[in-house]
């Protein structure tokens, strides 16, 4: 019985490891997923959603160029067993299925509390400048806990904030791991990555605003296209899956 349990646990870990998407692979999966979803949303919305889908896919393609450029810098860490920008993502296969039965939310986008995107980016930039990674995590957790802002709307912004929060949480672990192995600190590289995520918040927010008129009708574009990203995790446990 114990042997069977061990085998089942091992297989589960192996499946998780095989499913792991590093930065570039994650974007490839996102582009593929959103191309398929674009056609479904287009039918539901009478093509009104197409421009939003195209804008999202375009942003993912631009991000993929950056991801590919990082591979050379990241290879030495990943080869050494440090999964930089691999533990940061949740597989796109875990994104919810598109809801074709429309259920309009009770509130319109104009009824909910607005997001102060300028203040949001400014505060996170200050914390990053001070390398207060835990402060960034706590600030993001507090921000997205506001269901009045992040319920049926602002979903892409929430997704990027969750991603930023998870990477901020992981950054000290990556730095410490590299230090233990005597490798050059990835601090500068990781800080640059976090800065780019903060910069991306504005674009994400603009996509959310453009999609709101569809979401008001119950079309789940953006909100139903991304998996939930837990911000905190057990580094050593996740490391065993890499």
mmCIF file of C-alpha atoms in Angstrom:
data_model
loop_
_atom_site.group_PDB
_atom_site.id
_atom_site.type_symbol
_atom_site.label_atom_id
_atom_site.label_comp_id
_atom_site.label_asym_id
_atom_site.label_seq_id
_atom_site.Cartn_x
_atom_site.Cartn_y
_atom_site.Cartn_z
ATOM 1 C CA UNK A 1 0.000 0.000 0.000
ATOM 2 C CA UNK A 2 2.834 2.378 0.919
ATOM 3 C CA UNK A 3 4.620 1.541 -2.334
ATOM 4 C CA UNK A 4 1.466 2.307 -4.327
ATOM 5 C CA UNK A 5 1.025 5.614 -2.509
ATOM 6 C CA UNK A 6 4.657 6.552 -3.243
ATOM 7 C CA UNK A 7 4.187 5.761 -6.949
ATOM 8 C CA UNK A 8 1.021 7.864 -7.129
ATOM 9 C CA UNK A 9 2.732 10.813 -5.442
ATOM 10 C CA UNK A 10 5.740 10.470 -7.762
ATOM 11 C CA UNK A 11 3.525 10.375 -10.849
ATOM 12 C CA UNK A 12 1.643 13.440 -9.668
ATOM 13 C CA UNK A 13 4.895 15.350 -9.167
ATOM 14 C CA UNK A 14 6.155 14.201 -12.548
ATOM 15 C CA UNK A 15 2.999 15.408 -14.251
ATOM 16 C CA UNK A 16 3.292 18.778 -12.520
ATOM 17 C CA UNK A 17 6.929 19.044 -13.572
ATOM 18 C CA UNK A 18 6.152 18.175 -17.190
ATOM 19 C CA UNK A 19 3.348 20.724 -17.214
ATOM 20 C CA UNK A 20 5.553 23.503 -15.876
ATOM 21 C CA UNK A 21 5.754 26.458 -18.199
ATOM 22 C CA UNK A 22 8.760 28.763 -18.052
ATOM 23 C CA UNK A 23 8.409 32.337 -19.315
ATOM 24 C CA UNK A 24 8.668 31.746 -23.069
ATOM 25 C CA UNK A 25 6.666 28.505 -23.005
ATOM 26 C CA UNK A 26 3.965 30.174 -20.923
ATOM 27 C CA UNK A 27 3.580 32.942 -23.495
ATOM 28 C CA UNK A 28 3.460 30.410 -26.340
ATOM 29 C CA UNK A 29 0.630 28.624 -24.523
ATOM 30 C CA UNK A 30 -1.161 31.922 -23.844
ATOM 31 C CA UNK A 31 -0.961 33.004 -27.492
ATOM 32 C CA UNK A 32 -2.282 29.640 -28.664
ATOM 33 C CA UNK A 33 -5.106 29.661 -26.115
ATOM 34 C CA UNK A 34 -6.179 33.218 -26.872
ATOM 35 C CA UNK A 35 -6.185 32.613 -30.622
ATOM 36 C CA UNK A 36 -8.687 29.807 -30.087
ATOM 37 C CA UNK A 37 -10.738 31.843 -27.633
ATOM 38 C CA UNK A 38 -10.751 34.822 -30.006
ATOM 39 C CA UNK A 39 -12.957 32.894 -32.440
ATOM 40 C CA UNK A 40 -15.406 31.801 -29.747
ATOM 41 C CA UNK A 41 -15.737 35.292 -28.288
ATOM 42 C CA UNK A 42 -16.110 36.730 -31.776
ATOM 43 C CA UNK A 43 -19.158 34.528 -32.392
ATOM 44 C CA UNK A 44 -20.692 35.370 -29.012
ATOM 45 C CA UNK A 45 -20.129 39.121 -29.394
ATOM 46 C CA UNK A 46 -20.879 39.473 -33.109
ATOM 47 C CA UNK A 47 -17.171 40.292 -33.689
ATOM 48 C CA UNK A 48 -17.148 43.156 -31.142
ATOM 49 C CA UNK A 49 -14.555 41.338 -29.027
ATOM 50 C CA UNK A 50 -12.072 40.759 -31.843
ATOM 51 C CA UNK A 51 -10.133 43.989 -31.391
ATOM 52 C CA UNK A 52 -9.609 43.246 -27.684
ATOM 53 C CA UNK A 53 -8.423 39.705 -28.408
ATOM 54 C CA UNK A 54 -6.020 41.019 -31.047
ATOM 55 C CA UNK A 55 -4.626 43.608 -28.619
ATOM 56 C CA UNK A 56 -4.050 40.925 -25.988
ATOM 57 C CA UNK A 57 -2.318 38.573 -28.418
ATOM 58 C CA UNK A 58 -0.178 41.424 -29.762
ATOM 59 C CA UNK A 59 1.001 42.247 -26.221
ATOM 60 C CA UNK A 60 1.813 38.576 -25.615
ATOM 61 C CA UNK A 61 3.857 38.436 -28.827
ATOM 62 C CA UNK A 62 5.864 41.491 -27.769
ATOM 63 C CA UNK A 63 6.425 39.928 -24.339
ATOM 64 C CA UNK A 64 7.602 36.728 -26.007
ATOM 65 C CA UNK A 65 10.398 38.612 -27.780
ATOM 66 C CA UNK A 66 11.608 39.805 -24.369
ATOM 67 C CA UNK A 67 11.226 36.301 -22.898
ATOM 68 C CA UNK A 68 13.312 34.792 -25.690
ATOM 69 C CA UNK A 69 16.022 37.407 -25.167
ATOM 70 C CA UNK A 70 16.302 36.344 -21.516
ATOM 71 C CA UNK A 71 17.004 32.677 -22.229
ATOM 72 C CA UNK A 72 20.774 33.111 -22.600
ATOM 73 C CA UNK A 73 20.986 34.911 -19.250
ATOM 74 C CA UNK A 74 18.723 32.403 -17.504
ATOM 75 C CA UNK A 75 20.190 29.166 -18.881
ATOM 76 C CA UNK A 76 23.096 29.026 -16.417
ATOM 77 C CA UNK A 77 20.712 29.337 -13.473
ATOM 78 C CA UNK A 78 18.207 26.819 -14.791
ATOM 79 C CA UNK A 79 20.991 24.346 -15.630
ATOM 80 C CA UNK A 80 22.180 24.686 -12.026
ATOM 81 C CA UNK A 81 18.674 23.847 -10.811
ATOM 82 C CA UNK A 82 17.402 27.363 -10.104
ATOM 83 C CA UNK A 83 14.030 27.664 -11.883
ATOM 84 C CA UNK A 84 14.085 31.427 -12.463
ATOM 85 C CA UNK A 85 10.925 32.539 -14.280
ATOM 86 C CA UNK A 86 9.619 28.971 -14.263
ATOM 87 C CA UNK A 87 7.918 28.723 -10.874
ATOM 88 C CA UNK A 88 6.409 32.135 -11.561
ATOM 89 C CA UNK A 89 3.653 30.929 -13.881
ATOM 90 C CA UNK A 90 0.540 28.779 -13.735
ATOM 91 C CA UNK A 91 -0.123 26.543 -16.738
ATOM 92 C CA UNK A 92 -2.601 27.999 -19.225
ATOM 93 C CA UNK A 93 -4.352 24.624 -19.256
ATOM 94 C CA UNK A 94 -5.726 25.630 -15.844
ATOM 95 C CA UNK A 95 -7.580 28.633 -17.271
ATOM 96 C CA UNK A 96 -11.364 28.190 -16.998
ATOM 97 C CA UNK A 97 -13.444 27.147 -19.975
ATOM 98 C CA UNK A 98 -15.327 29.903 -21.782
ATOM 99 C CA UNK A 99 -18.790 30.464 -20.373
ATOM 100 C CA UNK A 100 -21.133 30.616 -23.362
ATOM 101 C CA UNK A 101 -24.248 31.140 -21.244
ATOM 102 C CA UNK A 102 -24.221 34.834 -20.475
ATOM 103 C CA UNK A 103 -24.851 36.050 -16.932
ATOM 104 C CA UNK A 104 -24.616 39.822 -16.722
ATOM 105 C CA UNK A 105 -23.098 41.140 -13.457
ATOM 106 C CA UNK A 106 -25.299 43.198 -11.157
ATOM 107 C CA UNK A 107 -23.116 46.316 -11.389
ATOM 108 C CA UNK A 108 -21.917 48.226 -14.432
ATOM 109 C CA UNK A 109 -18.225 49.095 -14.748
ATOM 110 C CA UNK A 110 -19.032 52.741 -14.003
ATOM 111 C CA UNK A 111 -20.669 51.665 -10.730
ATOM 112 C CA UNK A 112 -17.576 50.085 -9.186
ATOM 113 C CA UNK A 113 -14.684 51.819 -7.441
ATOM 114 C CA UNK A 114 -12.117 52.927 -10.001
ATOM 115 C CA UNK A 115 -8.497 51.798 -9.917
ATOM 116 C CA UNK A 116 -5.899 54.531 -9.396
ATOM 117 C CA UNK A 117 -3.400 52.997 -11.799
ATOM 118 C CA UNK A 118 -0.944 55.879 -11.430
ATOM 119 C CA UNK A 119 -0.824 55.480 -7.644
ATOM 120 C CA UNK A 120 -0.608 51.709 -7.982
ATOM 121 C CA UNK A 121 2.404 51.828 -10.274
ATOM 122 C CA UNK A 122 4.065 54.594 -8.263
ATOM 123 C CA UNK A 123 3.824 52.718 -4.968
ATOM 124 C CA UNK A 124 5.089 49.452 -6.419
ATOM 125 C CA UNK A 125 7.958 51.259 -8.163
ATOM 126 C CA UNK A 126 9.024 52.825 -4.856
ATOM 127 C CA UNK A 127 9.003 49.465 -3.121
ATOM 128 C CA UNK A 128 10.976 47.849 -5.936
ATOM 129 C CA UNK A 129 13.536 50.650 -5.830
ATOM 130 C CA UNK A 130 14.040 49.803 -2.140
ATOM 131 C CA UNK A 131 14.038 46.083 -3.014
ATOM 132 C CA UNK A 132 11.193 45.607 -0.561
ATOM 133 C CA UNK A 133 9.910 42.447 -2.211
ATOM 134 C CA UNK A 134 7.753 41.379 0.722
ATOM 135 C CA UNK A 135 6.292 44.883 0.847
ATOM 136 C CA UNK A 136 5.308 44.500 -2.808
ATOM 137 C CA UNK A 137 3.654 41.166 -2.061
ATOM 138 C CA UNK A 138 1.657 42.578 0.847
ATOM 139 C CA UNK A 139 0.642 45.682 -1.102
ATOM 140 C CA UNK A 140 -0.597 43.578 -4.020
ATOM 141 C CA UNK A 141 -2.445 41.155 -1.755
ATOM 142 C CA UNK A 142 -4.218 44.049 -0.087
ATOM 143 C CA UNK A 143 -5.074 45.668 -3.429
ATOM 144 C CA UNK A 144 -6.610 42.631 -5.113
ATOM 145 C CA UNK A 145 -8.552 41.663 -1.976
ATOM 146 C CA UNK A 146 -10.917 44.550 -2.809
ATOM 147 C CA UNK A 147 -13.767 42.651 -4.470
ATOM 148 C CA UNK A 148 -15.517 45.892 -5.395
ATOM 149 C CA UNK A 149 -12.705 46.554 -7.888
ATOM 150 C CA UNK A 150 -11.616 43.035 -8.795
ATOM 151 C CA UNK A 151 -14.829 41.039 -9.043
ATOM 152 C CA UNK A 152 -16.319 40.940 -12.527
ATOM 153 C CA UNK A 153 -14.021 43.632 -13.934
ATOM 154 C CA UNK A 154 -10.314 44.646 -14.006
ATOM 155 C CA UNK A 155 -9.439 40.978 -14.512
ATOM 156 C CA UNK A 156 -6.342 41.425 -16.673
ATOM 157 C CA UNK A 157 -4.965 43.964 -14.219
ATOM 158 C CA UNK A 158 -5.610 41.518 -11.386
ATOM 159 C CA UNK A 159 -3.874 38.760 -13.357
ATOM 160 C CA UNK A 160 -0.745 40.866 -13.919
ATOM 161 C CA UNK A 161 -0.770 41.945 -10.260
ATOM 162 C CA UNK A 162 -0.965 38.308 -9.147
ATOM 163 C CA UNK A 163 1.912 37.456 -11.478
ATOM 164 C CA UNK A 164 3.947 40.404 -10.208
ATOM 165 C CA UNK A 165 3.192 39.395 -6.628
ATOM 166 C CA UNK A 166 4.315 35.818 -7.185
ATOM 167 C CA UNK A 167 7.552 36.888 -8.886
ATOM 168 C CA UNK A 168 8.211 39.414 -6.107
ATOM 169 C CA UNK A 169 7.716 36.636 -3.558
ATOM 170 C CA UNK A 170 10.092 34.293 -5.423
ATOM 171 C CA UNK A 171 12.842 36.841 -6.115
ATOM 172 C CA UNK A 172 14.604 36.576 -2.696
ATOM 173 C CA UNK A 173 14.557 32.760 -2.972
ATOM 174 C CA UNK A 174 16.157 32.853 -6.421
ATOM 175 C CA UNK A 175 18.825 35.289 -5.199
ATOM 176 C CA UNK A 176 19.606 33.200 -2.106
ATOM 177 C CA UNK A 177 19.702 29.978 -4.119
ATOM 178 C CA UNK A 178 22.202 31.471 -6.588
ATOM 179 C CA UNK A 179 24.335 32.753 -3.715
ATOM 180 C CA UNK A 180 24.468 29.278 -2.139
ATOM 181 C CA UNK A 181 25.677 27.820 -5.435
ATOM 182 C CA UNK A 182 28.290 30.540 -5.873
ATOM 183 C CA UNK A 183 26.650 31.965 -8.986
ATOM 184 C CA UNK A 184 26.415 35.612 -9.946
ATOM 185 C CA UNK A 185 23.394 37.194 -8.310
ATOM 186 C CA UNK A 186 20.339 37.393 -10.597
ATOM 187 C CA UNK A 187 19.143 40.414 -8.609
ATOM 188 C CA UNK A 188 19.617 42.950 -11.422
ATOM 189 C CA UNK A 189 17.952 40.714 -13.996
ATOM 190 C CA UNK A 190 14.987 40.005 -11.715
ATOM 191 C CA UNK A 191 14.519 43.649 -10.761
ATOM 192 C CA UNK A 192 14.388 44.548 -14.448
ATOM 193 C CA UNK A 193 11.752 41.865 -15.003
ATOM 194 C CA UNK A 194 9.669 43.197 -12.101
ATOM 195 C CA UNK A 195 9.949 46.751 -13.470
ATOM 196 C CA UNK A 196 8.604 45.588 -16.825
ATOM 197 C CA UNK A 197 5.647 43.991 -15.056
ATOM 198 C CA UNK A 198 4.899 47.244 -13.234
ATOM 199 C CA UNK A 199 5.066 49.053 -16.567
ATOM 200 C CA UNK A 200 2.615 46.502 -18.036
ATOM 201 C CA UNK A 201 -0.035 47.364 -15.442
ATOM 202 C CA UNK A 202 -1.123 50.440 -17.403
ATOM 203 C CA UNK A 203 -1.678 48.476 -20.621
ATOM 204 C CA UNK A 204 -3.537 45.746 -18.732
ATOM 205 C CA UNK A 205 -5.811 48.344 -17.168
ATOM 206 C CA UNK A 206 -6.528 49.890 -20.574
ATOM 207 C CA UNK A 207 -7.513 46.459 -21.941
ATOM 208 C CA UNK A 208 -9.863 45.967 -18.998
ATOM 209 C CA UNK A 209 -11.561 49.289 -19.652
ATOM 210 C CA UNK A 210 -12.034 48.422 -23.331
ATOM 211 C CA UNK A 211 -13.490 45.016 -22.443
ATOM 212 C CA UNK A 212 -15.887 46.331 -19.787
ATOM 213 C CA UNK A 213 -18.812 46.914 -22.165
ATOM 214 C CA UNK A 214 -18.694 43.224 -23.129
ATOM 215 C CA UNK A 215 -18.260 42.055 -19.539
ATOM 216 C CA UNK A 216 -21.332 44.104 -18.585
ATOM 217 C CA UNK A 217 -23.294 41.826 -20.933
ATOM 218 C CA UNK A 218 -21.883 38.716 -19.285
ATOM 219 C CA UNK A 219 -19.201 37.959 -21.879
ATOM 220 C CA UNK A 220 -16.258 36.734 -19.816
ATOM 221 C CA UNK A 221 -13.453 37.923 -22.105
ATOM 222 C CA UNK A 222 -10.199 38.502 -20.123
ATOM 223 C CA UNK A 223 -11.888 37.427 -16.867
ATOM 224 C CA UNK A 224 -12.391 33.857 -18.037
ATOM 225 C CA UNK A 225 -9.122 33.545 -19.928
ATOM 226 C CA UNK A 226 -6.510 33.384 -17.186
ATOM 227 C CA UNK A 227 -5.796 30.928 -14.367
ATOM 228 C CA UNK A 228 -5.711 32.128 -10.774
ATOM 229 C CA UNK A 229 -2.112 32.695 -9.616
ATOM 230 C CA UNK A 230 -1.412 31.937 -5.928
ATOM 231 C CA UNK A 231 1.113 34.542 -4.829
ATOM 232 C CA UNK A 232 2.815 32.681 -1.989
ATOM 233 C CA UNK A 233 4.242 29.176 -2.307
ATOM 234 C CA UNK A 234 6.659 26.760 -0.655
ATOM 235 C CA UNK A 235 9.873 27.252 -2.614
ATOM 236 C CA UNK A 236 11.572 23.987 -1.594
ATOM 237 C CA UNK A 237 8.453 21.947 -2.334
ATOM 238 C CA UNK A 238 8.008 23.531 -5.769
ATOM 239 C CA UNK A 239 11.723 23.110 -6.434
ATOM 240 C CA UNK A 240 11.319 19.335 -6.176
ATOM 241 C CA UNK A 241 8.991 19.450 -9.206
ATOM 242 C CA UNK A 242 11.486 21.283 -11.405
#
